[in-house]
């Protein structure tokens, strides 16, 4: 690879880069590894004017288009199958974006880093007003892997989250009812939320907690409130105590499959409350 700055045709080189990006984020076909890296380097060091900014925003728009296309395809999927489809695409995309980040390493380490540093310095200035801070636009540029995850979160997950989480909720309910389910689907949804939430360095579990943990605990409470009332009415409180112990043990096992470790104690307290405390005076 020649390290000398060259004159380049951006549009012509972008065609090849775009094809490579598609193959990477979908894990399809064979990617031109080193040639792709070379083309990115040439665009970032081009003379008389580097194309770094143009490359970044062209990549951003392309990722946006591709993720929206996946979303539109998933919207046509019926019932719980949407979760299966989501995880299939997510599995390819999440792995592919890690490779994509390394392919765009030169852009990350130079133009993107400088842009992030400049914005950070402006915001850290003691003379910076709140209004000016907002105008700086620190969120317009990200490292490539972060950009890819933000795009997936905002353009796909947040748009269909109700259906995805409902599909996960239904699987958990069926598991509690004694049906055989594909447990990896629920676990996959949890891991997707945690990975997407990791974008927020200050509160990496916030997305998981808001979209999954809180509804999970509410559904747990409602499920066992219904079940315990029906069981006591039919079998009496003495038989119910053994039943409640069994259910608590089952939920402890279930939490290891369906919840992040940070949620285990919360689930235990919820189960103790709805299954034992609520009926201790009967």
mmCIF file of C-alpha atoms in Angstrom:
data_model
loop_
_atom_site.group_PDB
_atom_site.id
_atom_site.type_symbol
_atom_site.label_atom_id
_atom_site.label_comp_id
_atom_site.label_asym_id
_atom_site.label_seq_id
_atom_site.Cartn_x
_atom_site.Cartn_y
_atom_site.Cartn_z
ATOM 1 C CA UNK A 1 0.000 0.000 0.000
ATOM 2 C CA UNK A 2 1.413 3.349 -1.026
ATOM 3 C CA UNK A 3 1.514 5.802 1.897
ATOM 4 C CA UNK A 4 1.821 8.829 -0.374
ATOM 5 C CA UNK A 5 -1.285 11.049 -0.613
ATOM 6 C CA UNK A 6 -2.985 10.648 -3.996
ATOM 7 C CA UNK A 7 -5.712 12.192 -6.096
ATOM 8 C CA UNK A 8 -8.747 9.926 -5.987
ATOM 9 C CA UNK A 9 -12.241 9.625 -7.407
ATOM 10 C CA UNK A 10 -14.435 9.455 -4.295
ATOM 11 C CA UNK A 11 -17.582 8.189 -5.991
ATOM 12 C CA UNK A 12 -15.737 5.441 -7.824
ATOM 13 C CA UNK A 13 -13.980 4.241 -4.688
ATOM 14 C CA UNK A 14 -17.153 4.469 -2.609
ATOM 15 C CA UNK A 15 -18.853 1.888 -4.839
ATOM 16 C CA UNK A 16 -16.305 -0.712 -3.777
ATOM 17 C CA UNK A 17 -16.327 0.364 -0.139
ATOM 18 C CA UNK A 18 -20.114 0.233 -0.009
ATOM 19 C CA UNK A 19 -20.090 -3.307 -1.380
ATOM 20 C CA UNK A 20 -17.557 -4.277 1.275
ATOM 21 C CA UNK A 21 -19.590 -2.675 4.062
ATOM 22 C CA UNK A 22 -22.694 -4.594 2.991
ATOM 23 C CA UNK A 23 -20.868 -7.913 3.027
ATOM 24 C CA UNK A 24 -19.380 -7.152 6.435
ATOM 25 C CA UNK A 25 -22.588 -6.138 8.248
ATOM 26 C CA UNK A 26 -24.539 -9.027 6.744
ATOM 27 C CA UNK A 27 -21.698 -11.573 6.951
ATOM 28 C CA UNK A 28 -22.309 -12.510 3.329
ATOM 29 C CA UNK A 29 -19.902 -13.023 0.456
ATOM 30 C CA UNK A 30 -16.187 -12.466 0.493
ATOM 31 C CA UNK A 31 -14.862 -9.079 1.595
ATOM 32 C CA UNK A 32 -11.841 -7.456 -0.052
ATOM 33 C CA UNK A 33 -9.991 -7.143 3.261
ATOM 34 C CA UNK A 34 -6.747 -5.303 2.637
ATOM 35 C CA UNK A 35 -7.888 -3.527 -0.560
ATOM 36 C CA UNK A 36 -10.840 -2.128 1.397
ATOM 37 C CA UNK A 37 -8.532 -0.798 4.104
ATOM 38 C CA UNK A 38 -6.286 0.705 1.413
ATOM 39 C CA UNK A 39 -9.191 2.485 -0.278
ATOM 40 C CA UNK A 40 -10.300 3.992 3.032
ATOM 41 C CA UNK A 41 -6.755 5.155 3.710
ATOM 42 C CA UNK A 42 -6.490 6.727 0.246
ATOM 43 C CA UNK A 43 -9.722 8.660 0.736
ATOM 44 C CA UNK A 44 -8.618 9.906 4.161
ATOM 45 C CA UNK A 45 -5.243 11.119 2.866
ATOM 46 C CA UNK A 46 -6.292 12.302 -0.587
ATOM 47 C CA UNK A 47 -4.851 15.451 -2.147
ATOM 48 C CA UNK A 48 -5.557 18.276 -2.442
ATOM 49 C CA UNK A 49 -8.393 17.647 0.042
ATOM 50 C CA UNK A 50 -8.965 14.513 2.214
ATOM 51 C CA UNK A 51 -12.405 12.911 1.955
ATOM 52 C CA UNK A 52 -12.617 11.815 5.603
ATOM 53 C CA UNK A 53 -15.727 13.772 6.503
ATOM 54 C CA UNK A 54 -17.479 12.830 3.286
ATOM 55 C CA UNK A 55 -16.601 9.176 3.886
ATOM 56 C CA UNK A 56 -17.905 9.236 7.441
ATOM 57 C CA UNK A 57 -21.271 10.712 6.576
ATOM 58 C CA UNK A 58 -21.651 8.512 3.496
ATOM 59 C CA UNK A 59 -21.060 5.490 5.750
ATOM 60 C CA UNK A 60 -23.521 6.858 8.300
ATOM 61 C CA UNK A 61 -26.226 7.281 5.675
ATOM 62 C CA UNK A 62 -25.568 3.844 4.205
ATOM 63 C CA UNK A 63 -25.812 2.098 7.588
ATOM 64 C CA UNK A 64 -29.029 4.001 8.191
ATOM 65 C CA UNK A 65 -30.489 2.796 4.883
ATOM 66 C CA UNK A 66 -29.498 -0.814 5.478
ATOM 67 C CA UNK A 67 -30.861 -0.957 9.020
ATOM 68 C CA UNK A 68 -34.146 0.623 7.941
ATOM 69 C CA UNK A 69 -34.411 -2.020 5.206
ATOM 70 C CA UNK A 70 -34.019 -4.753 7.847
ATOM 71 C CA UNK A 71 -36.656 -3.063 9.997
ATOM 72 C CA UNK A 72 -39.152 -2.874 7.164
ATOM 73 C CA UNK A 73 -38.621 -6.558 6.441
ATOM 74 C CA UNK A 74 -39.217 -7.492 10.068
ATOM 75 C CA UNK A 75 -42.414 -5.465 10.239
ATOM 76 C CA UNK A 76 -43.945 -7.925 7.795
ATOM 77 C CA UNK A 77 -43.183 -10.904 10.037
ATOM 78 C CA UNK A 78 -46.104 -12.255 12.035
ATOM 79 C CA UNK A 79 -46.287 -13.011 15.761
ATOM 80 C CA UNK A 80 -43.327 -14.236 17.752
ATOM 81 C CA UNK A 81 -41.369 -15.014 14.604
ATOM 82 C CA UNK A 82 -40.288 -11.379 14.604
ATOM 83 C CA UNK A 83 -37.911 -12.154 17.498
ATOM 84 C CA UNK A 84 -36.337 -15.028 15.567
ATOM 85 C CA UNK A 85 -35.840 -12.779 12.556
ATOM 86 C CA UNK A 86 -34.527 -9.938 14.654
ATOM 87 C CA UNK A 87 -31.894 -12.099 16.333
ATOM 88 C CA UNK A 88 -30.776 -13.583 13.020
ATOM 89 C CA UNK A 89 -30.076 -10.129 11.596
ATOM 90 C CA UNK A 90 -28.690 -8.841 14.879
ATOM 91 C CA UNK A 91 -26.270 -11.753 15.162
ATOM 92 C CA UNK A 92 -24.746 -10.945 11.774
ATOM 93 C CA UNK A 93 -24.762 -7.197 12.299
ATOM 94 C CA UNK A 94 -23.271 -7.200 15.802
ATOM 95 C CA UNK A 95 -20.384 -9.428 14.725
ATOM 96 C CA UNK A 96 -19.927 -7.570 11.448
ATOM 97 C CA UNK A 97 -19.744 -4.152 13.060
ATOM 98 C CA UNK A 98 -16.749 -5.221 15.134
ATOM 99 C CA UNK A 99 -14.903 -6.084 11.930
ATOM 100 C CA UNK A 100 -16.211 -2.914 10.291
ATOM 101 C CA UNK A 101 -14.661 -0.892 13.098
ATOM 102 C CA UNK A 102 -11.244 -2.419 12.421
ATOM 103 C CA UNK A 103 -11.553 -1.859 8.665
ATOM 104 C CA UNK A 104 -12.248 1.839 9.304
ATOM 105 C CA UNK A 105 -9.481 2.047 11.905
ATOM 106 C CA UNK A 106 -7.615 4.823 10.089
ATOM 107 C CA UNK A 107 -10.743 6.973 9.976
ATOM 108 C CA UNK A 108 -11.379 6.203 13.669
ATOM 109 C CA UNK A 109 -7.856 7.054 14.756
ATOM 110 C CA UNK A 110 -7.571 10.290 12.821
ATOM 111 C CA UNK A 111 -10.544 12.331 11.616
ATOM 112 C CA UNK A 112 -13.070 10.867 14.072
ATOM 113 C CA UNK A 113 -10.688 11.107 17.021
ATOM 114 C CA UNK A 114 -9.859 14.724 16.195
ATOM 115 C CA UNK A 115 -13.544 15.589 15.867
ATOM 116 C CA UNK A 116 -14.363 13.959 19.202
ATOM 117 C CA UNK A 117 -11.414 15.626 20.925
ATOM 118 C CA UNK A 118 -12.357 19.031 19.533
ATOM 119 C CA UNK A 119 -15.946 18.689 20.723
ATOM 120 C CA UNK A 120 -14.843 17.448 24.132
ATOM 121 C CA UNK A 121 -12.464 20.366 24.565
ATOM 122 C CA UNK A 122 -15.159 22.848 23.665
ATOM 123 C CA UNK A 123 -17.568 21.338 26.175
ATOM 124 C CA UNK A 124 -14.969 21.248 28.912
ATOM 125 C CA UNK A 125 -14.127 24.901 28.541
ATOM 126 C CA UNK A 126 -14.983 26.816 31.712
ATOM 127 C CA UNK A 127 -16.280 29.624 29.539
ATOM 128 C CA UNK A 128 -18.747 27.419 27.686
ATOM 129 C CA UNK A 129 -22.387 28.349 28.118
ATOM 130 C CA UNK A 130 -25.140 25.734 28.126
ATOM 131 C CA UNK A 131 -26.595 27.118 24.920
ATOM 132 C CA UNK A 132 -23.286 26.953 23.106
ATOM 133 C CA UNK A 133 -22.655 23.436 24.421
ATOM 134 C CA UNK A 134 -25.891 22.315 22.866
ATOM 135 C CA UNK A 135 -24.923 23.939 19.592
ATOM 136 C CA UNK A 136 -21.573 22.146 19.386
ATOM 137 C CA UNK A 137 -23.299 18.912 18.444
ATOM 138 C CA UNK A 138 -21.065 16.392 20.201
ATOM 139 C CA UNK A 139 -23.292 13.552 19.166
ATOM 140 C CA UNK A 140 -22.928 14.009 15.415
ATOM 141 C CA UNK A 141 -19.747 11.910 15.191
ATOM 142 C CA UNK A 142 -18.868 8.576 16.811
ATOM 143 C CA UNK A 143 -16.367 5.798 16.403
ATOM 144 C CA UNK A 144 -17.596 3.484 13.665
ATOM 145 C CA UNK A 145 -18.671 0.627 15.953
ATOM 146 C CA UNK A 146 -20.607 3.064 18.157
ATOM 147 C CA UNK A 147 -22.184 4.672 15.109
ATOM 148 C CA UNK A 148 -23.326 1.254 13.912
ATOM 149 C CA UNK A 149 -24.864 0.359 17.274
ATOM 150 C CA UNK A 150 -26.607 3.725 17.613
ATOM 151 C CA UNK A 151 -28.072 3.271 14.151
ATOM 152 C CA UNK A 152 -29.422 -0.175 15.036
ATOM 153 C CA UNK A 153 -30.798 1.036 18.352
ATOM 154 C CA UNK A 154 -32.528 4.140 17.017
ATOM 155 C CA UNK A 155 -33.661 2.987 13.578
ATOM 156 C CA UNK A 156 -34.578 -0.604 14.395
ATOM 157 C CA UNK A 157 -34.894 -1.656 18.011
ATOM 158 C CA UNK A 158 -36.640 1.477 19.289
ATOM 159 C CA UNK A 159 -39.087 1.330 16.377
ATOM 160 C CA UNK A 160 -40.241 -2.251 16.995
ATOM 161 C CA UNK A 161 -39.379 -2.738 20.665
ATOM 162 C CA UNK A 162 -42.986 -3.339 21.740
ATOM 163 C CA UNK A 163 -43.338 -6.336 19.438
ATOM 164 C CA UNK A 164 -39.906 -7.715 20.284
ATOM 165 C CA UNK A 165 -40.377 -7.458 24.036
ATOM 166 C CA UNK A 166 -43.918 -8.843 23.787
ATOM 167 C CA UNK A 167 -42.539 -11.861 21.932
ATOM 168 C CA UNK A 168 -39.987 -12.361 24.695
ATOM 169 C CA UNK A 169 -42.627 -11.905 27.390
ATOM 170 C CA UNK A 170 -44.884 -14.514 25.748
ATOM 171 C CA UNK A 171 -42.029 -17.035 25.676
ATOM 172 C CA UNK A 172 -41.337 -16.533 29.390
ATOM 173 C CA UNK A 173 -45.045 -16.971 30.192
ATOM 174 C CA UNK A 174 -45.172 -20.187 28.174
ATOM 175 C CA UNK A 175 -42.091 -21.424 30.010
ATOM 176 C CA UNK A 176 -43.809 -20.754 33.342
ATOM 177 C CA UNK A 177 -46.844 -22.631 32.048
ATOM 178 C CA UNK A 178 -44.655 -25.686 31.491
ATOM 179 C CA UNK A 179 -44.299 -25.506 27.707
ATOM 180 C CA UNK A 180 -41.059 -26.263 25.904
ATOM 181 C CA UNK A 181 -39.691 -23.048 24.415
ATOM 182 C CA UNK A 182 -36.576 -21.867 22.614
ATOM 183 C CA UNK A 183 -34.918 -20.280 25.624
ATOM 184 C CA UNK A 184 -32.044 -18.915 23.548
ATOM 185 C CA UNK A 185 -34.446 -16.442 21.922
ATOM 186 C CA UNK A 186 -35.141 -14.696 25.220
ATOM 187 C CA UNK A 187 -31.474 -14.822 26.173
ATOM 188 C CA UNK A 188 -30.559 -13.400 22.781
ATOM 189 C CA UNK A 189 -32.924 -10.472 23.248
ATOM 190 C CA UNK A 190 -31.362 -9.726 26.636
ATOM 191 C CA UNK A 191 -27.831 -9.798 25.213
ATOM 192 C CA UNK A 192 -28.894 -7.516 22.367
ATOM 193 C CA UNK A 193 -30.278 -4.973 24.836
ATOM 194 C CA UNK A 194 -27.129 -5.077 26.943
ATOM 195 C CA UNK A 195 -24.895 -4.609 23.898
ATOM 196 C CA UNK A 196 -26.991 -1.707 22.606
ATOM 197 C CA UNK A 197 -27.092 -0.189 26.074
ATOM 198 C CA UNK A 198 -23.304 -0.315 26.355
ATOM 199 C CA UNK A 199 -23.223 2.769 24.136
ATOM 200 C CA UNK A 200 -24.188 4.734 27.248
ATOM 201 C CA UNK A 201 -20.945 4.542 29.222
ATOM 202 C CA UNK A 202 -22.459 6.185 32.295
ATOM 203 C CA UNK A 203 -25.538 3.949 32.452
ATOM 204 C CA UNK A 204 -24.808 0.837 30.349
ATOM 205 C CA UNK A 205 -27.770 -1.147 31.732
ATOM 206 C CA UNK A 206 -30.335 1.636 31.440
ATOM 207 C CA UNK A 207 -31.819 0.402 28.159
ATOM 208 C CA UNK A 208 -32.037 -3.178 29.451
ATOM 209 C CA UNK A 209 -33.671 -2.069 32.695
ATOM 210 C CA UNK A 210 -36.227 0.252 31.114
ATOM 211 C CA UNK A 211 -37.253 -1.954 28.201
ATOM 212 C CA UNK A 212 -36.889 -5.419 29.702
ATOM 213 C CA UNK A 213 -36.177 -5.712 33.439
ATOM 214 C CA UNK A 214 -39.003 -3.480 34.678
ATOM 215 C CA UNK A 215 -41.691 -5.129 32.484
ATOM 216 C CA UNK A 216 -40.279 -8.574 33.403
ATOM 217 C CA UNK A 217 -40.725 -7.885 37.116
ATOM 218 C CA UNK A 218 -44.223 -6.493 36.579
ATOM 219 C CA UNK A 219 -45.223 -9.531 34.518
ATOM 220 C CA UNK A 220 -43.776 -11.825 37.192
ATOM 221 C CA UNK A 221 -45.841 -10.146 39.892
ATOM 222 C CA UNK A 222 -49.041 -10.259 37.844
ATOM 223 C CA UNK A 223 -48.531 -13.868 36.751
ATOM 224 C CA UNK A 224 -48.027 -15.205 40.278
ATOM 225 C CA UNK A 225 -50.755 -13.022 41.755
ATOM 226 C CA UNK A 226 -53.223 -14.719 39.407
ATOM 227 C CA UNK A 227 -51.798 -18.203 39.897
ATOM 228 C CA UNK A 228 -51.546 -18.037 43.689
ATOM 229 C CA UNK A 229 -55.112 -16.758 44.093
ATOM 230 C CA UNK A 230 -56.475 -19.560 41.921
ATOM 231 C CA UNK A 231 -54.352 -22.240 43.606
ATOM 232 C CA UNK A 232 -55.286 -21.220 47.161
ATOM 233 C CA UNK A 233 -58.976 -21.122 46.266
ATOM 234 C CA UNK A 234 -58.784 -24.645 44.864
ATOM 235 C CA UNK A 235 -56.261 -26.323 47.185
ATOM 236 C CA UNK A 236 -55.944 -24.335 50.411
ATOM 237 C CA UNK A 237 -53.097 -22.411 51.996
ATOM 238 C CA UNK A 238 -51.195 -25.421 53.427
ATOM 239 C CA UNK A 239 -50.734 -26.983 49.985
ATOM 240 C CA UNK A 240 -49.920 -23.579 48.562
ATOM 241 C CA UNK A 241 -46.796 -23.095 50.708
ATOM 242 C CA UNK A 242 -45.089 -26.072 49.093
ATOM 243 C CA UNK A 243 -46.172 -24.807 45.679
ATOM 244 C CA UNK A 244 -44.718 -21.346 46.359
ATOM 245 C CA UNK A 245 -41.339 -22.787 47.384
ATOM 246 C CA UNK A 246 -41.193 -24.746 44.147
ATOM 247 C CA UNK A 247 -42.069 -21.668 42.113
ATOM 248 C CA UNK A 248 -39.360 -19.584 43.793
ATOM 249 C CA UNK A 249 -36.785 -22.252 42.992
ATOM 250 C CA UNK A 250 -37.955 -22.366 39.376
ATOM 251 C CA UNK A 251 -37.703 -18.594 39.043
ATOM 252 C CA UNK A 252 -34.140 -18.651 40.391
ATOM 253 C CA UNK A 253 -33.203 -21.086 37.617
ATOM 254 C CA UNK A 254 -35.173 -19.107 35.052
ATOM 255 C CA UNK A 255 -33.453 -15.857 36.014
ATOM 256 C CA UNK A 256 -30.089 -17.300 34.996
ATOM 257 C CA UNK A 257 -31.420 -17.823 31.476
ATOM 258 C CA UNK A 258 -33.603 -14.769 31.037
ATOM 259 C CA UNK A 259 -32.063 -11.970 33.144
ATOM 260 C CA UNK A 260 -28.792 -10.160 33.628
ATOM 261 C CA UNK A 261 -27.103 -10.997 36.946
ATOM 262 C CA UNK A 262 -27.903 -7.494 38.236
ATOM 263 C CA UNK A 263 -31.597 -8.421 38.166
ATOM 264 C CA UNK A 264 -31.448 -11.669 40.166
ATOM 265 C CA UNK A 265 -31.928 -10.138 43.616
ATOM 266 C CA UNK A 266 -34.755 -7.935 42.364
ATOM 267 C CA UNK A 267 -36.573 -10.960 40.988
ATOM 268 C CA UNK A 268 -36.091 -12.890 44.218
ATOM 269 C CA UNK A 269 -37.593 -10.023 46.240
ATOM 270 C CA UNK A 270 -40.504 -9.777 43.808
ATOM 271 C CA UNK A 271 -41.170 -13.504 44.097
ATOM 272 C CA UNK A 272 -40.934 -13.437 47.906
ATOM 273 C CA UNK A 273 -43.395 -10.558 47.979
ATOM 274 C CA UNK A 274 -46.031 -11.966 45.645
ATOM 275 C CA UNK A 275 -45.691 -15.629 46.565
ATOM 276 C CA UNK A 276 -45.082 -15.488 50.346
ATOM 277 C CA UNK A 277 -45.520 -12.067 51.996
ATOM 278 C CA UNK A 278 -48.862 -11.421 50.367
ATOM 279 C CA UNK A 279 -50.314 -14.659 51.854
ATOM 280 C CA UNK A 280 -48.549 -14.963 55.234
ATOM 281 C CA UNK A 281 -51.606 -13.834 57.191
ATOM 282 C CA UNK A 282 -54.007 -16.326 55.595
#
